[in-house]
Amino acid sequence: MEEEFEFGSPEEQKQSVDRYEEMIRNDDQYFFDSTAFEGIIEYYIDKNDPIKALQVVDYAINQHPYATSFLLKKAQLLASIQQFDAALASLEKAELLEPSEGDIHLIKGSVLASLGSYKEAEDAFLYALSYAENKEEVYYQLSGLYQIQGDYNKAITFLKKSLEMNMENQDALYELAFCYDILDKQEESILFYSQYIDNEPYSYAAWYNLGNAYHKLTRFEEAIDAYDYAILIKENFASAYFNKGNALVNLDKYSEAILVYKQTFEYEPPNADTYCAMGECYEKLEQMDTARDYYKKAVKLDNTMADAWFGIGVTLDFEERYFESLHFYKKALEIDDENPDYWFAIADARYKLGQIEESETAYGKVVELNPTDIEAWLDFSSIYFEQKKYEEAIETMSEAIKCNPESAELYYRLVAYLFANGQYNDALNFLELGLAISPDKHYILFDYLPQLQGNQIIVDIIKKYSSDK
């Protein structure tokens, strides 16, 4: 039995799908024209069922053996389930039928790139340029190929070529911003998007990417202006609201940032990132109960959000509820045990709880993960000093100076420890080293050991360096 069906409207597509499924159930053979088959294939692709879509393609190829479009579709579907060799075989058949069909070589390039055959992929894309009607897509795929290989400058060249042919290619606009970001060429990014906006002033994506480039250069006021233009053009642009909120946070405008973050909820469901950001704003405003509520909302949506667990701990720490805060710091650490901020908070909480040995261990982890954290080194060494473990304090501060030889604060603290340990000559040597770096910070020494203000030798050395300056 043979019946013919055509696909046009959604209703006709559904009818074709129903008839196709009836054919399969009855183990029968109906005839569909190519348009109907295309509709059935798209139906299963939309349902994310590539296996059934492939079965339809095979029926289509059997009934329309000279239609290269089905061989191309088969190649794409095979590639989507990572059957790359079979995809290439389907493309070879298509190439025999229509060797000058640009899409064959475009898809072939994508498959070869997935196999890691980058030179062959490049050759296929360049060959496709000779025949493809849609050259902007070939340029875009070439840019992706160069990105895979880490050649972001070349990727930028081809993204620009793609945009020259279609200035409304949103994907290319975002990929270009990504490449500039990877290369840390924010100034070039600003120049490009500014020129682009001169030609396309209503491109919300261009304004958004311009804002992001300003943001990365800490030019937050200009970033906010760019985000505002993006929002003006596309009122429901939730990402622009979110990034504007982040820029306001960087300007310490926490109340304004909260209002902007809340605007994202008008256009997309609340998410953990936004709740966490709002929690941080309330934390900075010292509204700890509200901050904690938002951090809790964040972890309810995403219990792997370490920063939100950490934020809950910070609010409890602020209220001197150190034992409770420690529980939440540990939760954050379970998710990200390489974060020095989490270790620092744990070290501080344990110190406040009198858990000195555990605090020392945690501080050791902080400076291991972030040896440039001056405050951590100072706090770490002071724990030893308070226990009159002068040798350990001196050793810790000496290690800190090796890691941060330009930080005068460390030298002045070491001077205090050396004096306390009776190593006066060493103390004076390090005092001179500290003064040579930053004489105006010598007050740090007296803040830590006020009794040294009565030491005439120290006073004279400080006067010498101060006068030299």
mmCIF file of N, CA and C in Angstrom, residues 320-406:
data_model
loop_
_atom_site.group_PDB
_atom_site.id
_atom_site.type_symbol
_atom_site.label_atom_id
_atom_site.label_comp_id
_atom_site.label_asym_id
_atom_site.label_seq_id
_atom_site.Cartn_x
_atom_site.Cartn_y
_atom_site.Cartn_z
ATOM 1 N N GLU A 320 29.135 37.375 65.668
ATOM 2 C CA GLU A 320 29.979 36.701 66.665
ATOM 3 C C GLU A 320 29.471 35.297 66.993
ATOM 4 N N ARG A 321 28.811 34.684 66.044
ATOM 5 C CA ARG A 321 28.314 33.303 66.201
ATOM 6 C C ARG A 321 29.319 32.389 65.478
ATOM 7 N N TYR A 322 30.528 32.344 66.050
ATOM 8 C CA TYR A 322 31.662 31.756 65.345
ATOM 9 C C TYR A 322 31.512 30.255 65.140
ATOM 10 N N PHE A 323 30.982 29.557 66.132
ATOM 11 C CA PHE A 323 30.828 28.112 65.988
ATOM 12 C C PHE A 323 29.868 27.778 64.856
ATOM 13 N N GLU A 324 28.759 28.545 64.772
ATOM 14 C CA GLU A 324 27.799 28.324 63.686
ATOM 15 C C GLU A 324 28.408 28.698 62.335
ATOM 16 N N SER A 325 29.155 29.786 62.323
ATOM 17 C CA SER A 325 29.761 30.223 61.049
ATOM 18 C C SER A 325 30.708 29.160 60.511
ATOM 19 N N LEU A 326 31.421 28.497 61.441
ATOM 20 C CA LEU A 326 32.393 27.482 61.041
ATOM 21 C C LEU A 326 31.718 26.359 60.255
ATOM 22 N N HIS A 327 30.516 26.003 60.662
ATOM 23 C CA HIS A 327 29.758 24.950 59.964
ATOM 24 C C HIS A 327 29.543 25.314 58.494
ATOM 25 N N PHE A 328 29.187 26.567 58.234
ATOM 26 C CA PHE A 328 28.885 26.984 56.853
ATOM 27 C C PHE A 328 30.160 27.214 56.049
ATOM 28 N N TYR A 329 31.225 27.664 56.722
ATOM 29 C CA TYR A 329 32.502 27.769 56.023
ATOM 30 C C TYR A 329 32.955 26.385 55.542
ATOM 31 N N LYS A 330 32.746 25.376 56.392
ATOM 32 C CA LYS A 330 33.125 24.009 56.016
ATOM 33 C C LYS A 330 32.295 23.520 54.828
ATOM 34 N N LYS A 331 31.007 23.894 54.795
ATOM 35 C CA LYS A 331 30.149 23.523 53.667
ATOM 36 C C LYS A 331 30.721 24.091 52.364
ATOM 37 N N ALA A 332 31.167 25.347 52.427
ATOM 38 C CA ALA A 332 31.764 25.977 51.240
ATOM 39 C C ALA A 332 33.040 25.252 50.840
ATOM 40 N N LEU A 333 33.816 24.880 51.857
ATOM 41 C CA LEU A 333 35.101 24.237 51.609
ATOM 42 C C LEU A 333 34.927 22.843 51.005
ATOM 43 N N GLU A 334 33.860 22.160 51.364
ATOM 44 C CA GLU A 334 33.579 20.846 50.787
ATOM 45 C C GLU A 334 33.385 20.941 49.274
ATOM 46 N N ILE A 335 32.885 22.089 48.832
ATOM 47 C CA ILE A 335 32.626 22.288 47.405
ATOM 48 C C ILE A 335 33.876 22.806 46.694
ATOM 49 N N ASP A 336 34.625 23.663 47.361
ATOM 50 C CA ASP A 336 35.819 24.267 46.752
ATOM 51 C C ASP A 336 36.914 24.357 47.805
ATOM 52 N N ASP A 337 37.701 23.287 47.922
ATOM 53 C CA ASP A 337 38.712 23.253 48.991
ATOM 54 C C ASP A 337 40.026 23.922 48.599
ATOM 55 N N GLU A 338 40.038 24.566 47.434
ATOM 56 C CA GLU A 338 41.234 25.299 47.010
ATOM 57 C C GLU A 338 41.021 26.810 47.076
ATOM 58 N N ASN A 339 39.980 27.240 47.764
ATOM 59 C CA ASN A 339 39.677 28.672 47.839
ATOM 60 C C ASN A 339 40.333 29.261 49.082
ATOM 61 N N PRO A 340 41.323 30.131 48.914
ATOM 62 C CA PRO A 340 42.032 30.662 50.085
ATOM 63 C C PRO A 340 41.151 31.522 50.990
ATOM 64 N N ASP A 341 40.131 32.178 50.411
ATOM 65 C CA ASP A 341 39.231 32.998 51.239
ATOM 66 C C ASP A 341 38.476 32.134 52.246
ATOM 67 N N TYR A 342 38.081 30.950 51.821
ATOM 68 C CA TYR A 342 37.362 30.051 52.729
ATOM 69 C C TYR A 342 38.286 29.584 53.852
ATOM 70 N N TRP A 343 39.511 29.236 53.487
ATOM 71 C CA TRP A 343 40.475 28.803 54.495
ATOM 72 C C TRP A 343 40.793 29.938 55.480
ATOM 73 N N PHE A 344 40.877 31.154 54.961
ATOM 74 C CA PHE A 344 41.162 32.320 55.810
ATOM 75 C C PHE A 344 40.035 32.496 56.834
ATOM 76 N N ALA A 345 38.798 32.402 56.368
ATOM 77 C CA ALA A 345 37.649 32.567 57.270
ATOM 78 C C ALA A 345 37.642 31.469 58.340
ATOM 79 N N ILE A 346 37.966 30.256 57.939
ATOM 80 C CA ILE A 346 38.026 29.143 58.897
ATOM 81 C C ILE A 346 39.139 29.373 59.907
ATOM 82 N N ALA A 347 40.279 29.818 59.422
ATOM 83 C CA ALA A 347 41.406 30.094 60.321
ATOM 84 C C ALA A 347 41.022 31.144 61.365
ATOM 85 N N ASP A 348 40.366 32.194 60.913
ATOM 86 C CA ASP A 348 39.964 33.276 61.810
ATOM 87 C C ASP A 348 38.914 32.799 62.815
ATOM 88 N N ALA A 349 37.921 32.034 62.331
ATOM 89 C CA ALA A 349 36.862 31.534 63.223
ATOM 90 C C ALA A 349 37.446 30.593 64.276
ATOM 91 N N ARG A 350 38.342 29.720 63.853
ATOM 92 C CA ARG A 350 38.953 28.787 64.818
ATOM 93 C C ARG A 350 39.791 29.552 65.855
ATOM 94 N N TYR A 351 40.460 30.596 65.416
ATOM 95 C CA TYR A 351 41.237 31.408 66.349
ATOM 96 C C TYR A 351 40.318 32.037 67.395
ATOM 97 N N LYS A 352 39.197 32.583 66.938
ATOM 98 C CA LYS A 352 38.249 33.225 67.847
ATOM 99 C C LYS A 352 37.612 32.223 68.801
ATOM 100 N N LEU A 353 37.550 30.957 68.381
ATOM 101 C CA LEU A 353 37.001 29.899 69.231
ATOM 102 C C LEU A 353 38.069 29.271 70.126
ATOM 103 N N GLY A 354 39.299 29.794 70.031
ATOM 104 C CA GLY A 354 40.386 29.262 70.843
ATOM 105 C C GLY A 354 40.966 27.964 70.335
ATOM 106 N N GLN A 355 40.632 27.591 69.102
ATOM 107 C CA GLN A 355 41.157 26.359 68.496
ATOM 108 C C GLN A 355 42.465 26.700 67.766
ATOM 109 N N ILE A 356 43.496 26.917 68.542
ATOM 110 C CA ILE A 356 44.722 27.527 68.022
ATOM 111 C C ILE A 356 45.441 26.629 67.018
ATOM 112 N N GLU A 357 45.617 25.361 67.346
ATOM 113 C CA GLU A 357 46.341 24.479 66.424
ATOM 114 C C GLU A 357 45.608 24.359 65.087
ATOM 115 N N GLU A 358 44.286 24.233 65.154
ATOM 116 C CA GLU A 358 43.495 24.144 63.925
ATOM 117 C C GLU A 358 43.583 25.445 63.127
ATOM 118 N N SER A 359 43.651 26.564 63.855
ATOM 119 C CA SER A 359 43.788 27.864 63.187
ATOM 120 C C SER A 359 45.119 27.950 62.459
ATOM 121 N N GLU A 360 46.195 27.492 63.125
ATOM 122 C CA GLU A 360 47.523 27.501 62.500
ATOM 123 C C GLU A 360 47.506 26.673 61.203
ATOM 124 N N THR A 361 46.884 25.505 61.264
ATOM 125 C CA THR A 361 46.808 24.630 60.078
ATOM 126 C C THR A 361 46.079 25.326 58.937
ATOM 127 N N ALA A 362 44.973 25.969 59.284
ATOM 128 C CA ALA A 362 44.177 26.653 58.252
ATOM 129 C C ALA A 362 44.946 27.826 57.642
ATOM 130 N N TYR A 363 45.641 28.601 58.500
ATOM 131 C CA TYR A 363 46.442 29.712 57.973
ATOM 132 C C TYR A 363 47.553 29.187 57.059
ATOM 133 N N GLY A 364 48.119 28.050 57.427
ATOM 134 C CA GLY A 364 49.144 27.443 56.579
ATOM 135 C C GLY A 364 48.598 27.135 55.188
ATOM 136 N N LYS A 365 47.327 26.695 55.151
ATOM 137 C CA LYS A 365 46.696 26.394 53.864
ATOM 138 C C LYS A 365 46.443 27.679 53.073
ATOM 139 N N VAL A 366 46.075 28.760 53.782
ATOM 140 C CA VAL A 366 45.812 30.037 53.099
ATOM 141 C C VAL A 366 47.057 30.499 52.353
ATOM 142 N N VAL A 367 48.187 30.537 53.059
ATOM 143 C CA VAL A 367 49.404 31.081 52.438
ATOM 144 C C VAL A 367 49.996 30.120 51.415
ATOM 145 N N GLU A 368 49.654 28.837 51.541
ATOM 146 C CA GLU A 368 50.067 27.880 50.505
ATOM 147 C C GLU A 368 49.311 28.167 49.211
ATOM 148 N N LEU A 369 47.993 28.423 49.338
ATOM 149 C CA LEU A 369 47.161 28.675 48.159
ATOM 150 C C LEU A 369 47.345 30.079 47.616
ATOM 151 N N ASN A 370 47.598 31.033 48.508
ATOM 152 C CA ASN A 370 47.741 32.431 48.077
ATOM 153 C C ASN A 370 48.895 33.080 48.828
ATOM 154 N N PRO A 371 50.124 32.809 48.385
ATOM 155 C CA PRO A 371 51.297 33.321 49.118
ATOM 156 C C PRO A 371 51.462 34.840 49.060
ATOM 157 N N THR A 372 50.628 35.530 48.286
ATOM 158 C CA THR A 372 50.723 37.001 48.229
ATOM 159 C C THR A 372 49.722 37.676 49.169
ATOM 160 N N ASP A 373 49.021 36.894 49.991
ATOM 161 C CA ASP A 373 48.042 37.456 50.928
ATOM 162 C C ASP A 373 48.783 37.964 52.176
ATOM 163 N N ILE A 374 49.087 39.239 52.188
ATOM 164 C CA ILE A 374 49.884 39.840 53.267
ATOM 165 C C ILE A 374 49.178 39.699 54.612
ATOM 166 N N GLU A 375 47.882 39.982 54.627
ATOM 167 C CA GLU A 375 47.129 39.933 55.882
ATOM 168 C C GLU A 375 47.161 38.531 56.487
ATOM 169 N N ALA A 376 47.080 37.523 55.628
ATOM 170 C CA ALA A 376 47.112 36.145 56.122
ATOM 171 C C ALA A 376 48.456 35.822 56.764
ATOM 172 N N TRP A 377 49.540 36.226 56.127
ATOM 173 C CA TRP A 377 50.867 36.012 56.707
ATOM 174 C C TRP A 377 50.990 36.697 58.064
ATOM 175 N N LEU A 378 50.509 37.936 58.152
ATOM 176 C CA LEU A 378 50.606 38.685 59.413
ATOM 177 C C LEU A 378 49.806 37.999 60.517
ATOM 178 N N ASP A 379 48.570 37.597 60.197
ATOM 179 C CA ASP A 379 47.730 36.928 61.196
ATOM 180 C C ASP A 379 48.331 35.584 61.605
ATOM 181 N N PHE A 380 48.817 34.857 60.614
ATOM 182 C CA PHE A 380 49.419 33.548 60.864
ATOM 183 C C PHE A 380 50.589 33.677 61.841
ATOM 184 N N SER A 381 51.472 34.598 61.545
ATOM 185 C CA SER A 381 52.666 34.746 62.395
ATOM 186 C C SER A 381 52.304 35.253 63.790
ATOM 187 N N SER A 382 51.271 36.086 63.868
ATOM 188 C CA SER A 382 50.918 36.667 65.173
ATOM 189 C C SER A 382 50.394 35.607 66.137
ATOM 190 N N ILE A 383 49.801 34.524 65.600
ATOM 191 C CA ILE A 383 49.353 33.433 66.467
ATOM 192 C C ILE A 383 50.552 32.826 67.190
ATOM 193 N N TYR A 384 51.627 32.597 66.456
ATOM 194 C CA TYR A 384 52.848 32.090 67.086
ATOM 195 C C TYR A 384 53.397 33.095 68.097
ATOM 196 N N PHE A 385 53.404 34.360 67.717
ATOM 197 C CA PHE A 385 53.959 35.396 68.581
ATOM 198 C C PHE A 385 53.200 35.480 69.903
ATOM 199 N N GLU A 386 51.872 35.400 69.814
ATOM 200 C CA GLU A 386 51.055 35.485 71.028
ATOM 201 C C GLU A 386 51.327 34.318 71.978
ATOM 202 N N GLN A 387 51.751 33.195 71.419
ATOM 203 C CA GLN A 387 52.083 32.030 72.252
ATOM 204 C C GLN A 387 53.553 32.040 72.669
ATOM 205 N N LYS A 388 54.222 33.171 72.353
ATOM 206 C CA LYS A 388 55.656 33.328 72.626
ATOM 207 C C LYS A 388 56.503 32.294 71.877
ATOM 208 N N LYS A 389 55.977 31.811 70.757
ATOM 209 C CA LYS A 389 56.750 30.934 69.865
ATOM 210 C C LYS A 389 57.465 31.841 68.852
ATOM 211 N N TYR A 390 58.458 32.551 69.362
ATOM 212 C CA TYR A 390 59.107 33.589 68.550
ATOM 213 C C TYR A 390 59.821 33.025 67.331
ATOM 214 N N GLU A 391 60.467 31.873 67.499
ATOM 215 C CA GLU A 391 61.188 31.285 66.364
ATOM 216 C C GLU A 391 60.231 30.967 65.211
ATOM 217 N N GLU A 392 59.057 30.387 65.569
ATOM 218 C CA GLU A 392 58.070 30.058 64.542
ATOM 219 C C GLU A 392 57.519 31.322 63.888
ATOM 220 N N ALA A 393 57.313 32.369 64.705
ATOM 221 C CA ALA A 393 56.817 33.639 64.158
ATOM 222 C C ALA A 393 57.823 34.234 63.184
ATOM 223 N N ILE A 394 59.105 34.186 63.586
ATOM 224 C CA ILE A 394 60.174 34.732 62.725
ATOM 225 C C ILE A 394 60.289 33.926 61.434
ATOM 226 N N GLU A 395 60.225 32.607 61.572
ATOM 227 C CA GLU A 395 60.329 31.736 60.393
ATOM 228 C C GLU A 395 59.169 31.999 59.417
ATOM 229 N N THR A 396 57.979 32.151 59.963
ATOM 230 C CA THR A 396 56.798 32.414 59.130
ATOM 231 C C THR A 396 56.944 33.746 58.404
ATOM 232 N N MET A 397 57.391 34.759 59.120
ATOM 233 C CA MET A 397 57.529 36.079 58.499
ATOM 234 C C MET A 397 58.674 36.097 57.477
ATOM 235 N N SER A 398 59.715 35.333 57.719
ATOM 236 C CA SER A 398 60.821 35.250 56.749
ATOM 237 C C SER A 398 60.340 34.625 55.446
ATOM 238 N N GLU A 399 59.491 33.587 55.572
ATOM 239 C CA GLU A 399 58.922 32.940 54.395
ATOM 240 C C GLU A 399 58.005 33.913 53.644
ATOM 241 N N ALA A 400 57.256 34.697 54.413
ATOM 242 C CA ALA A 400 56.364 35.696 53.809
ATOM 243 C C ALA A 400 57.153 36.705 52.987
ATOM 244 N N ILE A 401 58.306 37.126 53.504
ATOM 245 C CA ILE A 401 59.136 38.111 52.801
ATOM 246 C C ILE A 401 59.719 37.511 51.524
ATOM 247 N N LYS A 402 60.067 36.219 51.556
ATOM 248 C CA LYS A 402 60.562 35.562 50.335
ATOM 249 C C LYS A 402 59.506 35.625 49.232
ATOM 250 N N CYS A 403 58.244 35.459 49.634
ATOM 251 C CA CYS A 403 57.146 35.459 48.660
ATOM 252 C C CYS A 403 56.726 36.877 48.268
ATOM 253 N N ASN A 404 57.006 37.850 49.159
ATOM 254 C CA ASN A 404 56.543 39.236 48.928
ATOM 255 C C ASN A 404 57.647 40.219 49.294
ATOM 256 N N PRO A 405 58.742 40.209 48.541
ATOM 257 C CA PRO A 405 59.920 41.013 48.938
ATOM 258 C C PRO A 405 59.702 42.523 48.898
ATOM 259 N N GLU A 406 58.613 42.986 48.320
ATOM 260 C CA GLU A 406 58.366 44.430 48.237
ATOM 261 C C GLU A 406 57.343 44.927 49.260
#
